[in-house]
């Protein structure tokens, strides 16, 4: 898009924070395990081109995405390493997999057979369901899994599972997680006992690396932790490594006006000034990913180092905040995520105030936001 990068609303990506997170996660990885960052959903809203470029400069070659289109985009950016598509790809899109040399997840055995019938070669990682009951062939279906290895055209270069309760080390979750790992490695051993190679084996995502690094594997499919946050603030208590948030979200003040007592603010007549107020109009809205549920004072921003709560309803492209008593001028910068002088608003604050987790808040930050790297 042709516009000044800091003209309207933008994301700043801290290179330093990202490098610190890479180093902290690498120090925690099991021996022989490489980072295969999850850069799906535009790198959790951070901007995939920028994030992939920075990660590649740190020696990271392989990436996970959710769908074939995201994988194709990464290839077009010049990624030459492995690109694993974690989700389902419809047979109509199999040509994309071959054209862009993507590695497709076999979401179950029937799907693996469908892939094997596609005439062009496509690399495959088998997904094993060990208890999440989302994608993957049931670990108990050993005969069927083994039969895939004699399909003439199927190129199995990896096998993986996903841990569904690894965000805590409490007793029931710990037992469940170890059962998942055991079921996974039983499948691996069985395949190898039949003389086949599984290729790369992997089961850890962010919380796995933090809480269960002893489970090992060749890849760690880290997403959220790489971006310097966890899903919930409460998870930070048990976090064994320092994480630095990579993303800040900022927007320009488009207008400042004084409202007499009794004036209504924004759409509808639900918000009426009880006293004379000064408000600022920010050029960012829910179409940019700011949750509309932060309306009516449930969220706020930092301007001139002070907290200004939302007033009225957040609009698609604009947000009105109460700046009474704060020296704000048109063109000033408002911070929606990040710090301003001594104060900070985090992705945790936004997630908590809008009833979700940081992953959702970040991944919904829209394509209209400019993305800029800062030191
Ligand atoms: C998104 C995803 C990941 C990354 O998860 P984080 O918790 O963000 O590290 C890893 N594996 C699979 C299968 C995923 O879908």
XYZ file of C-alpha atoms and ligand atoms in Angstrom:
390
model
C 0.000 0.000 0.000
C 1.265 3.469 -0.894
C 1.110 5.539 2.291
C 3.521 6.901 4.866
C 4.452 4.020 7.152
C 3.658 5.977 10.294
C 0.807 7.922 8.719
C -2.313 6.388 10.159
C -1.928 3.246 12.281
C 1.037 0.926 12.394
C 2.863 -1.946 14.047
C 6.453 -1.643 15.228
C 8.441 -4.885 15.320
C 11.349 -4.871 17.762
C 14.272 -6.689 16.172
C 16.053 -6.788 19.556
C 13.103 -8.436 21.288
C 12.756 -11.042 18.541
C 16.479 -11.870 18.719
C 16.269 -12.242 22.508
C 13.309 -14.608 22.203
C 15.088 -16.697 19.556
C 18.143 -16.994 21.818
C 16.079 -17.799 24.919
C 14.069 -20.483 23.111
C 17.158 -21.992 21.495
C 18.820 -22.308 24.892
C 15.789 -24.274 26.054
C 15.553 -26.644 23.059
C 16.463 -30.303 23.382
C 19.733 -31.360 21.690
C 19.407 -31.636 17.928
C 16.091 -29.777 17.870
C 15.728 -26.812 15.474
C 13.217 -23.989 15.567
C 10.567 -24.298 12.858
C 8.610 -21.127 13.679
C 4.875 -20.921 13.088
C 4.404 -17.876 10.860
C 0.777 -18.597 9.982
C -1.851 -15.828 10.042
C 0.646 -13.225 8.858
C 3.103 -14.286 11.576
C 0.440 -13.929 14.286
C -0.372 -10.477 12.907
C 3.217 -9.261 13.113
C 3.772 -9.286 9.325
C 5.118 -12.459 7.746
C 7.639 -10.914 5.335
C 9.316 -8.887 8.054
C 9.335 -11.711 10.597
C 10.557 -14.345 8.127
C 13.325 -12.009 6.929
C 14.526 -11.389 10.497
C 14.297 -15.090 11.409
C 16.269 -16.108 8.324
C 19.038 -13.686 9.313
C 19.205 -15.639 12.590
C 19.840 -18.849 10.704
C 16.290 -20.195 10.767
C 15.450 -21.988 7.501
C 12.223 -23.925 8.049
C 8.737 -22.625 8.783
C 5.174 -23.782 9.532
C 2.086 -22.203 7.993
C -1.610 -23.004 8.252
C -2.488 -23.308 4.566
C -1.012 -23.771 1.113
C -1.581 -20.138 0.103
C 0.524 -18.947 3.047
C 3.229 -21.420 2.052
C 3.210 -20.184 -1.550
C 3.600 -16.607 -0.287
C 6.659 -17.606 1.754
C 8.251 -19.214 -1.320
C 7.586 -16.021 -3.253
C 9.452 -14.161 -0.498
C 12.421 -16.409 -1.303
C 12.255 -18.963 1.525
C 14.203 -22.036 0.348
C 13.923 -24.246 3.455
C 11.114 -26.588 4.408
C 7.625 -25.083 4.570
C 5.182 -27.320 6.413
C 1.460 -26.758 5.817
C -0.115 -27.698 9.160
C -3.730 -27.647 8.007
C -5.950 -29.311 5.429
C -5.347 -28.631 1.740
C -8.203 -29.535 -0.617
C -7.195 -31.789 -3.549
C -8.020 -28.901 -5.914
C -4.997 -27.146 -4.352
C -2.582 -30.092 -4.570
C -0.949 -28.491 -7.649
C 0.037 -25.552 -5.386
C 1.887 -27.954 -3.083
C 3.940 -29.310 -5.969
C 4.528 -25.964 -7.669
C 5.797 -24.300 -4.474
C 7.461 -27.419 -3.059
C 5.491 -27.305 0.158
C 5.408 -30.133 2.679
C 1.809 -31.113 3.349
C 0.461 -32.554 6.588
C -1.290 -35.876 5.986
C -4.265 -35.186 8.242
C -5.148 -38.902 8.341
C -4.522 -42.109 6.368
C -7.329 -41.603 3.839
C -5.901 -38.178 3.093
C -2.386 -39.601 2.699
C -3.743 -42.037 0.103
C -5.409 -39.184 -1.777
C -2.078 -37.325 -1.780
C -0.261 -40.428 -3.064
C -2.562 -40.477 -6.109
C -1.532 -36.959 -7.115
C 0.876 -37.334 -10.065
C 3.522 -34.755 -9.034
C 5.754 -35.485 -6.033
C 4.699 -33.849 -2.751
C 6.545 -34.231 0.560
C 4.370 -35.274 3.478
C 4.548 -35.181 7.281
C 2.163 -37.683 8.865
C 0.102 -36.267 11.667
C -0.722 -38.599 14.531
C -3.656 -37.870 16.831
C -2.555 -38.684 20.359
C -5.412 -37.082 22.256
C -6.260 -33.656 20.907
C -8.832 -35.130 18.508
C -8.404 -32.395 15.947
C -6.304 -33.462 12.929
C -4.223 -36.638 12.682
C -4.624 -40.389 12.295
C -5.408 -42.154 15.560
C -2.201 -43.511 17.108
C -3.967 -46.840 17.660
C -4.456 -47.408 13.910
C -0.987 -48.884 13.493
C -1.731 -51.221 10.570
C -3.177 -48.405 8.499
C -0.293 -46.086 9.373
C 2.260 -48.753 8.429
C 0.506 -49.399 5.111
C 1.224 -45.801 4.049
C 4.941 -46.597 3.891
C 4.441 -49.026 1.015
C 2.485 -46.559 -1.129
C 4.750 -46.118 -4.143
C 4.516 -42.365 -4.608
C 4.020 -41.025 -1.071
C 7.158 -39.199 0.114
C 6.952 -39.345 3.910
C 9.653 -37.011 5.253
C 8.304 -36.447 8.754
C 5.846 -37.399 11.476
C 4.347 -35.254 14.211
C 1.716 -34.816 16.855
C 0.325 -31.819 18.736
C 0.138 -31.604 22.521
C -3.211 -30.292 23.714
C -2.651 -29.669 27.431
C 1.000 -28.591 27.573
C 0.299 -25.086 28.906
C 0.625 -26.308 32.468
C 2.697 -28.840 34.380
C -0.087 -29.554 36.886
C -0.637 -33.223 37.634
C -3.514 -34.211 35.330
C -2.088 -32.270 32.371
C 1.418 -33.631 32.999
C 0.134 -37.208 32.947
C -1.948 -36.532 29.840
C 0.987 -34.870 28.029
C 3.337 -37.742 28.834
C 0.695 -40.185 27.558
C 0.471 -38.212 24.316
C 4.264 -38.323 23.898
C 4.344 -42.029 24.724
C 1.634 -42.789 22.142
C 3.552 -40.748 19.549
C 6.912 -42.406 20.161
C 5.260 -45.844 20.176
C 4.050 -45.163 16.635
C 7.537 -43.938 15.685
C 9.229 -47.052 17.123
C 6.774 -49.351 15.398
C 7.389 -47.720 12.018
C 11.150 -47.941 12.497
C 10.906 -51.561 13.685
C 9.377 -52.342 10.289
C 12.448 -50.906 8.600
C 10.870 -47.623 7.473
C 12.186 -44.135 8.181
C 9.899 -41.575 9.810
C 12.058 -38.632 8.749
C 11.768 -35.594 11.024
C 9.864 -36.158 14.263
C 8.270 -33.270 16.136
C 5.762 -32.623 18.886
C 6.692 -29.411 20.714
C 5.034 -26.017 20.160
C 5.744 -22.997 22.386
C 4.373 -24.385 25.629
C 5.999 -27.724 24.919
C 9.423 -26.060 24.706
C 8.781 -24.161 27.933
C 7.205 -26.966 29.981
C 8.267 -30.275 28.443
C 11.585 -29.827 26.571
C 12.635 -33.334 27.646
C 10.160 -34.767 25.116
C 12.673 -33.920 22.382
C 12.126 -34.041 18.624
C 13.889 -32.651 15.566
C 11.776 -29.497 15.272
C 10.024 -27.148 17.679
C 7.019 -25.507 16.012
C 7.104 -22.338 18.079
C 4.658 -19.547 17.479
C 3.402 -17.395 20.305
C 6.520 -17.523 22.530
C 8.738 -16.417 19.674
C 6.659 -13.246 19.501
C 7.494 -12.694 23.170
C 4.165 -13.378 24.806
C 2.245 -16.355 26.155
C -1.459 -16.934 25.673
C -2.385 -15.736 29.160
C -0.640 -13.464 31.645
C -1.039 -16.099 34.371
C 1.183 -18.486 32.370
C 4.126 -16.107 32.802
C 4.441 -17.192 36.449
C 5.790 -20.605 35.463
C 7.729 -19.427 32.392
C 11.342 -20.626 32.676
C 12.827 -18.151 30.173
C 12.604 -14.382 29.673
C 10.302 -13.341 26.817
C 10.178 -9.844 25.314
C 7.068 -8.698 23.436
C 8.019 -8.037 19.815
C 5.022 -5.971 18.712
C 3.776 -2.469 19.471
C 0.589 -1.017 17.968
C 0.288 2.738 17.434
C -2.089 5.191 15.754
C -2.278 8.894 14.982
C -4.537 11.385 16.683
C -6.736 12.688 13.850
C -8.745 15.275 15.791
C -9.133 16.695 19.289
C -12.374 18.310 20.417
C -14.117 19.542 23.526
C -17.595 18.278 24.240
C -20.026 20.145 26.448
C -21.842 18.225 29.146
C -24.747 16.310 27.545
C -23.111 15.794 24.108
C -23.242 12.282 22.718
C -20.104 10.563 21.440
C -19.836 8.287 18.406
C -22.558 6.060 16.955
C -25.822 5.964 18.867
C -26.927 8.009 21.811
C -25.728 5.550 24.439
C -22.656 7.541 25.433
C -23.315 11.049 26.686
C -20.724 13.299 28.342
C -21.644 13.745 32.014
C -19.361 16.771 32.308
C -17.367 18.861 29.830
C -14.879 16.463 28.230
C -12.025 16.580 25.763
C -11.861 13.654 23.348
C -9.341 12.564 20.741
C -10.223 10.683 17.577
C -7.670 7.991 16.684
C -7.185 6.643 13.187
C -7.539 2.970 14.073
C -10.627 0.812 14.464
C -11.999 -2.665 14.721
C -11.234 -3.378 11.055
C -7.581 -3.069 12.087
C -8.105 -5.732 14.742
C -8.872 -3.612 17.785
C -11.640 -5.605 19.517
C -14.915 -3.662 19.493
C -15.610 -5.111 22.928
C -13.064 -2.598 24.276
C -15.660 0.167 23.656
C -17.211 2.295 26.431
C -14.094 2.474 28.596
C -13.354 -1.247 28.652
C -10.087 -0.479 26.850
C -7.848 2.504 26.384
C -4.635 3.892 24.955
C -1.582 5.827 26.082
C -1.217 9.392 24.828
C 1.409 11.810 26.100
C 2.393 9.090 28.578
C -1.059 8.964 30.161
C -3.950 6.510 29.997
C -6.982 7.574 27.966
C -10.023 5.229 28.068
C -12.262 4.639 25.055
C -15.540 6.580 24.955
C -18.534 5.312 23.014
C -18.278 2.526 20.500
C -15.094 1.708 18.639
C -15.786 2.261 14.922
C -14.547 0.276 11.935
C -11.750 2.754 11.189
C -11.665 5.106 14.157
C -11.687 5.093 17.928
C -12.595 7.922 20.288
C -10.787 8.243 23.615
C -11.252 10.564 26.575
C -8.215 12.844 26.900
C -9.662 15.328 29.369
C -6.715 16.937 31.171
C -4.103 15.322 28.908
C -2.131 17.665 26.621
C -2.847 16.029 23.254
C -2.512 17.524 19.789
C -3.527 16.412 16.316
C -0.755 14.279 14.834
C 0.366 12.890 18.199
C 0.943 9.161 18.511
C -1.356 6.988 20.621
C -0.039 3.653 21.863
C -2.551 0.789 21.819
C -0.047 -1.975 22.628
C 3.361 -0.994 23.980
C 4.778 1.623 26.313
C 4.801 5.383 26.564
C 7.082 6.952 29.197
C 6.523 4.830 32.330
C 3.210 3.227 31.371
C 2.507 0.144 29.318
C -0.472 -1.578 27.712
C 0.209 -5.206 26.875
C -1.439 -7.775 24.627
C -2.450 -9.440 27.932
C -4.439 -6.333 28.923
C -6.297 -6.312 25.615
C -6.900 -10.066 25.737
C -8.256 -9.907 29.286
C -10.457 -6.875 28.605
C -11.934 -8.495 25.519
C -12.334 -12.021 26.884
C -9.791 -13.871 24.772
C -6.126 -14.888 24.587
C -3.198 -12.923 23.161
C -2.968 -15.286 20.170
C -6.369 -14.109 18.944
C -5.698 -10.421 19.615
C -2.392 -10.487 17.726
C -3.409 -12.695 14.814
C -6.390 -10.474 14.018
C -4.278 -7.336 13.548
C -5.161 -6.415 10.003
C -3.375 -5.992 6.686
C -4.159 -2.252 6.629
C -1.622 -1.617 9.398
C 1.852 -0.642 8.215
C 4.646 -2.772 9.690
C 7.992 -1.257 10.598
C 11.138 -2.774 12.110
C 12.664 -0.831 14.999
C 15.901 -1.715 16.840
C -0.210 -22.981 15.495
C 0.447 -24.268 15.732
C 1.697 -24.324 16.372
C 2.315 -23.116 17.050
O 1.734 -23.007 18.334
P 2.215 -21.963 19.436
O 1.452 -22.377 20.632
O 1.826 -20.604 18.950
O 3.673 -22.118 19.595
C 2.334 -25.538 16.433
N 1.774 -26.664 15.916
C 0.562 -26.660 15.323
C 0.007 -27.926 14.787
C -0.148 -25.467 15.220
O -1.344 -25.465 14.644
